[in-house]
Amino acid sequence: KAGVTQTPRYLIKTRGQQVTLSCSPISGHRSVSWYQQTPGQGLQFLFEYFSETQRNKGNFPGRFSGRQFSNSRSEMNVSTLELGDSALYLCASSSEGQATVDTQYFGPGTRLTVL
Amino acid sequence: GNSVTQMEGPVTLSEEAFLTINCTYTATGYPSLFWYVQYPGEGLQLLLKATKADDKGSNKGFEATYRKETTSFHLEKGSVQVSDSAVYFCALSNYKLSFGAGTTVTVRA
C-alpha cells in the first residue's frame, strides 16, 4: 500500500497570506490528524478528522482550519499567516482514529516558511 | 491532563554502545504508549508500541516495556549502529497523540 502523502513538500509564503496543505491517507484509512512541529514547541496536535467530521481539536487559533473529503483526503488551511506559523506540518492517518489503539502513520510533512 | 517527559538530548554514542532513552508519562486511564523515530528531512515512523501494562514492544533491536507502577516506557537498544542516528519521540495515545520533546541521538563510527 502507498503511504501517507503530503503536498506540497515545501512552501514559502509572506505574512498575511493564506495557505492550504493537502494530505492523502493510506488507502482504507478514515482518520486523518494534523500536527505542527517546531523547534520551540515540539509536536503539537492540531485536529483530527474522521469520516468528514472534525472529531478532536487542539489548542490553536481559529486561523487554523481543516476539512476532510469523502475519499478521506484532507486539507488544512492557515489564514493570515504569521511568522510563528513557520513549521513542519505533519499529517497522520489511521484506520479508526485516535480514540483507539490504532497506529498512526505519518507522512513526510510540508515545510512552511513564512517571511 | 496527558503529558510525556523524555530524556533531554543530545545523546552521542559510539557504534555498538548501549542506548537508553528515558520516558515517563502522566495520563488518565490506560493509554497506549509509542516510540516514534524521525530521520533527517522525513516524517515520523513508528518504532514500537505497547498497549497495556507489562507489554513489551520491540522492533529492529529496540525494546521498551510499559511499566504502569513507574509510569515509564524507556527505550533501549543493546548495540547501536550509525544508521540509528535520528530523533526519537516517546508518545502516548488518548484521543490524540501527546509527544515528548524528542531526543536527538548521534552514533559515531
mmCIF file of C-alpha atoms in Angstrom:
data_model
loop_
_atom_site.group_PDB
_atom_site.id
_atom_site.type_symbol
_atom_site.label_atom_id
_atom_site.label_comp_id
_atom_site.label_asym_id
_atom_site.label_seq_id
_atom_site.Cartn_x
_atom_site.Cartn_y
_atom_site.Cartn_z
ATOM 1 C CA LYS A 1 0.000 0.000 0.000
ATOM 2 C CA ALA A 2 1.151 3.504 -0.668
ATOM 3 C CA GLY A 3 1.974 5.531 2.404
ATOM 4 C CA VAL A 4 0.624 8.871 3.533
ATOM 5 C CA THR A 5 1.410 11.570 1.013
ATOM 6 C CA GLN A 6 1.515 15.305 1.608
ATOM 7 C CA THR A 7 1.696 18.102 -0.898
ATOM 8 C CA PRO A 8 3.454 20.346 -1.367
ATOM 9 C CA ARG A 9 6.629 19.351 0.444
ATOM 10 C CA TYR A 10 7.875 22.914 0.730
ATOM 11 C CA LEU A 11 6.127 26.268 0.768
ATOM 12 C CA ILE A 12 7.280 29.828 1.187
ATOM 13 C CA LYS A 13 4.681 32.479 1.983
ATOM 14 C CA THR A 14 4.645 36.011 3.325
ATOM 15 C CA ARG A 15 2.883 37.330 6.388
ATOM 16 C CA GLY A 16 -0.821 37.913 5.924
ATOM 17 C CA GLN A 17 -1.224 35.367 3.148
ATOM 18 C CA GLN A 18 -3.127 32.146 3.486
ATOM 19 C CA VAL A 19 -2.026 28.612 2.659
ATOM 20 C CA THR A 20 -3.637 25.240 2.006
ATOM 21 C CA LEU A 21 -1.856 21.961 2.646
ATOM 22 C CA SER A 22 -3.039 18.596 1.393
ATOM 23 C CA CYS A 23 -2.838 15.086 2.794
ATOM 24 C CA SER A 24 -3.789 11.778 1.201
ATOM 25 C CA PRO A 25 -4.095 8.993 3.772
ATOM 26 C CA ILE A 26 -3.293 5.336 3.339
ATOM 27 C CA SER A 27 -5.998 3.633 1.325
ATOM 28 C CA GLY A 28 -8.805 2.466 3.607
ATOM 29 C CA HIS A 29 -7.900 4.779 6.471
ATOM 30 C CA ARG A 30 -10.714 7.039 7.580
ATOM 31 C CA SER A 31 -8.951 9.132 10.208
ATOM 32 C CA VAL A 32 -6.571 11.957 9.411
ATOM 33 C CA SER A 33 -4.784 14.003 12.066
ATOM 34 C CA TRP A 34 -2.636 17.078 11.682
ATOM 35 C CA TYR A 35 0.343 18.123 13.794
ATOM 36 C CA GLN A 36 2.609 21.135 13.874
ATOM 37 C CA GLN A 37 6.295 20.602 14.617
ATOM 38 C CA THR A 38 8.539 23.491 15.632
ATOM 39 C CA PRO A 39 11.908 23.562 17.413
ATOM 40 C CA GLY A 40 10.445 25.565 20.288
ATOM 41 C CA GLN A 41 7.107 23.846 20.870
ATOM 42 C CA GLY A 42 7.835 20.372 19.562
ATOM 43 C CA LEU A 43 4.991 18.307 18.147
ATOM 44 C CA GLN A 44 1.547 19.716 18.796
ATOM 45 C CA PHE A 45 -1.804 18.282 17.802
ATOM 46 C CA LEU A 46 -3.929 20.485 15.563
ATOM 47 C CA PHE A 47 -7.051 18.462 14.789
ATOM 48 C CA GLU A 48 -8.405 15.105 13.743
ATOM 49 C CA TYR A 49 -10.955 14.316 11.057
ATOM 50 C CA PHE A 50 -12.898 11.107 10.810
ATOM 51 C CA SER A 51 -15.447 10.383 8.105
ATOM 52 C CA GLU A 52 -15.520 14.047 7.053
ATOM 53 C CA THR A 53 -16.172 15.331 10.600
ATOM 54 C CA GLN A 54 -13.774 17.102 12.892
ATOM 55 C CA ARG A 55 -13.650 14.852 15.905
ATOM 56 C CA ASN A 56 -10.984 16.483 18.058
ATOM 57 C CA LYS A 57 -9.194 19.786 18.109
ATOM 58 C CA GLY A 58 -6.036 21.059 19.749
ATOM 59 C CA ASN A 59 -5.337 24.492 21.203
ATOM 60 C CA PHE A 60 -4.736 26.515 18.074
ATOM 61 C CA PRO A 61 -6.407 29.752 16.998
ATOM 62 C CA GLY A 62 -9.263 29.797 14.539
ATOM 63 C CA ARG A 63 -6.876 30.781 11.742
ATOM 64 C CA PHE A 64 -6.099 27.082 11.547
ATOM 65 C CA SER A 65 -8.858 25.061 9.954
ATOM 66 C CA GLY A 66 -9.271 21.858 8.067
ATOM 67 C CA ARG A 67 -11.638 19.617 6.248
ATOM 68 C CA GLN A 68 -11.912 16.090 5.015
ATOM 69 C CA PHE A 69 -13.427 14.859 1.801
ATOM 70 C CA SER A 70 -15.483 11.766 1.117
ATOM 71 C CA ASN A 71 -12.386 9.934 -0.147
ATOM 72 C CA SER A 72 -10.697 10.679 3.232
ATOM 73 C CA ARG A 73 -8.240 13.128 1.733
ATOM 74 C CA SER A 74 -7.779 16.110 3.991
ATOM 75 C CA GLU A 75 -6.708 19.698 3.683
ATOM 76 C CA MET A 76 -5.673 22.176 6.300
ATOM 77 C CA ASN A 77 -5.780 25.904 5.831
ATOM 78 C CA VAL A 78 -3.964 28.640 7.670
ATOM 79 C CA SER A 79 -5.210 32.171 7.093
ATOM 80 C CA THR A 80 -3.468 35.451 7.855
ATOM 81 C CA LEU A 81 -0.084 33.817 8.213
ATOM 82 C CA GLU A 82 2.255 34.925 10.985
ATOM 83 C CA LEU A 83 5.995 34.406 11.265
ATOM 84 C CA GLY A 84 5.377 31.935 14.093
ATOM 85 C CA ASP A 85 3.455 29.663 11.758
ATOM 86 C CA SER A 86 6.707 28.594 10.155
ATOM 87 C CA ALA A 87 6.884 24.894 10.927
ATOM 88 C CA LEU A 88 6.798 21.362 9.626
ATOM 89 C CA TYR A 89 3.175 20.287 9.296
ATOM 90 C CA LEU A 90 2.677 16.560 9.601
ATOM 91 C CA CYS A 91 -0.330 14.546 8.626
ATOM 92 C CA ALA A 92 -1.053 11.107 10.045
ATOM 93 C CA SER A 93 -3.663 8.550 9.100
ATOM 94 C CA SER A 94 -5.126 5.571 10.883
ATOM 95 C CA SER A 95 -7.922 3.150 10.326
ATOM 96 C CA GLU A 96 -10.273 4.061 13.133
ATOM 97 C CA GLY A 97 -8.737 7.138 14.672
ATOM 98 C CA GLN A 98 -7.174 8.358 17.823
ATOM 99 C CA ALA A 99 -9.750 7.085 20.270
ATOM 100 C CA THR A 100 -8.431 3.589 19.771
ATOM 101 C CA VAL A 101 -5.050 1.930 19.962
ATOM 102 C CA ASP A 102 -4.728 2.262 16.209
ATOM 103 C CA THR A 103 -1.267 3.087 14.995
ATOM 104 C CA GLN A 104 -0.942 6.414 13.256
ATOM 105 C CA TYR A 105 1.147 6.511 10.108
ATOM 106 C CA PHE A 106 2.823 9.775 9.289
ATOM 107 C CA GLY A 107 3.536 11.480 6.016
ATOM 108 C CA PRO A 108 6.827 13.239 5.219
ATOM 109 C CA GLY A 109 5.398 16.634 6.129
ATOM 110 C CA THR A 110 5.082 20.037 4.491
ATOM 111 C CA ARG A 111 7.752 22.559 5.429
ATOM 112 C CA LEU A 112 6.116 26.004 5.601
ATOM 113 C CA THR A 113 8.269 29.089 5.816
ATOM 114 C CA VAL A 114 6.620 32.440 6.469
ATOM 115 C CA LEU A 115 8.665 35.518 5.565
ATOM 116 C CA GLY B 1 -4.060 16.010 31.545
ATOM 117 C CA ASN B 2 -1.791 13.784 29.497
ATOM 118 C CA SER B 3 1.887 14.530 29.184
ATOM 119 C CA VAL B 4 5.147 12.831 28.299
ATOM 120 C CA THR B 5 8.574 13.666 29.653
ATOM 121 C CA GLN B 6 11.610 12.223 27.973
ATOM 122 C CA MET B 7 15.308 12.448 28.475
ATOM 123 C CA GLU B 8 16.936 15.605 27.220
ATOM 124 C CA GLY B 9 19.474 15.252 24.477
ATOM 125 C CA PRO B 10 21.517 15.315 22.542
ATOM 126 C CA VAL B 11 22.987 11.893 23.109
ATOM 127 C CA THR B 12 26.221 10.926 21.360
ATOM 128 C CA LEU B 13 27.388 7.331 21.345
ATOM 129 C CA SER B 14 29.954 5.146 19.648
ATOM 130 C CA GLU B 15 28.883 2.248 17.463
ATOM 131 C CA GLU B 16 27.983 -0.899 19.423
ATOM 132 C CA ALA B 17 27.292 1.087 22.591
ATOM 133 C CA PHE B 18 24.173 0.557 24.703
ATOM 134 C CA LEU B 19 21.412 3.120 24.298
ATOM 135 C CA THR B 20 18.759 4.063 26.850
ATOM 136 C CA ILE B 21 16.303 6.922 26.453
ATOM 137 C CA ASN B 22 14.117 7.520 29.484
ATOM 138 C CA CYS B 23 10.438 8.297 29.105
ATOM 139 C CA THR B 24 7.828 8.857 31.792
ATOM 140 C CA TYR B 25 4.212 9.815 31.374
ATOM 141 C CA THR B 26 1.206 11.250 33.122
ATOM 142 C CA ALA B 27 -2.178 10.129 31.917
ATOM 143 C CA THR B 28 -5.732 9.397 32.911
ATOM 144 C CA GLY B 29 -6.973 5.944 32.154
ATOM 145 C CA TYR B 30 -4.865 3.407 30.340
ATOM 146 C CA PRO B 31 -3.164 4.948 27.335
ATOM 147 C CA SER B 32 -1.184 3.175 24.673
ATOM 148 C CA LEU B 33 2.489 4.084 24.511
ATOM 149 C CA PHE B 34 4.660 4.547 21.458
ATOM 150 C CA TRP B 35 8.157 5.310 20.315
ATOM 151 C CA TYR B 36 8.486 7.113 17.002
ATOM 152 C CA VAL B 37 11.700 7.887 15.154
ATOM 153 C CA GLN B 38 12.371 10.774 12.802
ATOM 154 C CA TYR B 39 15.281 10.694 10.384
ATOM 155 C CA PRO B 40 16.577 13.966 8.916
ATOM 156 C CA GLY B 41 14.154 15.510 6.449
ATOM 157 C CA GLU B 42 11.498 12.874 6.996
ATOM 158 C CA GLY B 43 8.248 12.388 8.856
ATOM 159 C CA LEU B 44 7.755 10.171 11.871
ATOM 160 C CA GLN B 45 7.997 6.408 11.683
ATOM 161 C CA LEU B 46 6.537 4.106 14.283
ATOM 162 C CA LEU B 47 9.348 2.226 16.002
ATOM 163 C CA LEU B 48 7.372 0.202 18.542
ATOM 164 C CA LYS B 49 4.298 0.314 20.730
ATOM 165 C CA ALA B 50 2.699 -1.240 23.797
ATOM 166 C CA THR B 51 -0.988 -1.164 24.558
ATOM 167 C CA LYS B 52 -1.208 -2.358 28.161
ATOM 168 C CA ALA B 53 0.823 -2.668 31.326
ATOM 169 C CA ASP B 54 3.785 -5.069 31.203
ATOM 170 C CA ASP B 55 3.615 -5.291 27.414
ATOM 171 C CA LYS B 56 6.994 -5.178 25.721
ATOM 172 C CA GLY B 57 7.268 -3.570 22.326
ATOM 173 C CA SER B 58 10.231 -4.462 20.136
ATOM 174 C CA ASN B 59 11.491 -3.714 16.643
ATOM 175 C CA LYS B 60 14.880 -3.513 14.889
ATOM 176 C CA GLY B 61 16.702 -4.388 18.122
ATOM 177 C CA PHE B 62 14.918 -1.693 20.130
ATOM 178 C CA GLU B 63 12.773 -2.596 23.134
ATOM 179 C CA ALA B 64 10.538 -0.802 25.608
ATOM 180 C CA THR B 65 8.343 -2.154 28.416
ATOM 181 C CA TYR B 66 5.139 -0.473 29.572
ATOM 182 C CA ARG B 67 5.613 -0.035 33.344
ATOM 183 C CA LYS B 68 2.430 1.163 34.974
ATOM 184 C CA GLU B 69 3.879 1.210 38.500
ATOM 185 C CA THR B 70 6.616 3.644 37.496
ATOM 186 C CA THR B 71 4.643 5.257 34.617
ATOM 187 C CA SER B 72 7.594 4.685 32.343
ATOM 188 C CA PHE B 73 8.344 3.414 28.850
ATOM 189 C CA HIS B 74 12.119 3.568 28.487
ATOM 190 C CA LEU B 75 13.657 2.770 25.097
ATOM 191 C CA GLU B 76 16.713 0.513 24.945
ATOM 192 C CA LYS B 77 18.988 -0.953 22.314
ATOM 193 C CA GLY B 78 21.911 -3.172 23.114
ATOM 194 C CA SER B 79 24.241 -2.275 20.248
ATOM 195 C CA VAL B 80 23.619 0.865 18.209
ATOM 196 C CA GLN B 81 24.700 1.499 14.637
ATOM 197 C CA VAL B 82 25.443 4.694 12.755
ATOM 198 C CA SER B 83 22.119 4.240 10.963
ATOM 199 C CA ASP B 84 20.301 4.641 14.311
ATOM 200 C CA SER B 85 21.204 8.327 14.349
ATOM 201 C CA ALA B 86 17.862 10.121 14.486
ATOM 202 C CA VAL B 87 15.428 11.934 16.770
ATOM 203 C CA TYR B 88 13.365 9.647 18.994
ATOM 204 C CA PHE B 89 9.950 10.616 20.338
ATOM 205 C CA CYS B 90 8.030 8.975 23.132
ATOM 206 C CA ALA B 91 4.262 9.384 22.839
ATOM 207 C CA LEU B 92 1.038 8.345 24.468
ATOM 208 C CA SER B 93 -2.331 7.925 22.851
ATOM 209 C CA ASN B 94 -5.562 9.085 24.352
ATOM 210 C CA TYR B 95 -7.880 10.896 21.956
ATOM 211 C CA LYS B 96 -4.725 12.392 20.460
ATOM 212 C CA LEU B 97 -1.071 11.595 20.418
ATOM 213 C CA SER B 98 0.878 13.533 23.044
ATOM 214 C CA PHE B 99 4.585 13.632 22.336
ATOM 215 C CA GLY B 100 7.675 14.156 24.385
ATOM 216 C CA ALA B 101 10.169 16.796 23.319
ATOM 217 C CA GLY B 102 12.309 14.348 21.389
ATOM 218 C CA THR B 103 15.841 13.093 21.981
ATOM 219 C CA THR B 104 18.490 13.531 19.316
ATOM 220 C CA VAL B 105 20.799 10.534 19.095
ATOM 221 C CA THR B 106 24.054 10.605 17.163
ATOM 222 C CA VAL B 107 26.057 7.418 16.715
ATOM 223 C CA ARG B 108 29.694 7.780 15.692
ATOM 224 C CA ALA B 109 31.569 5.131 13.760
#
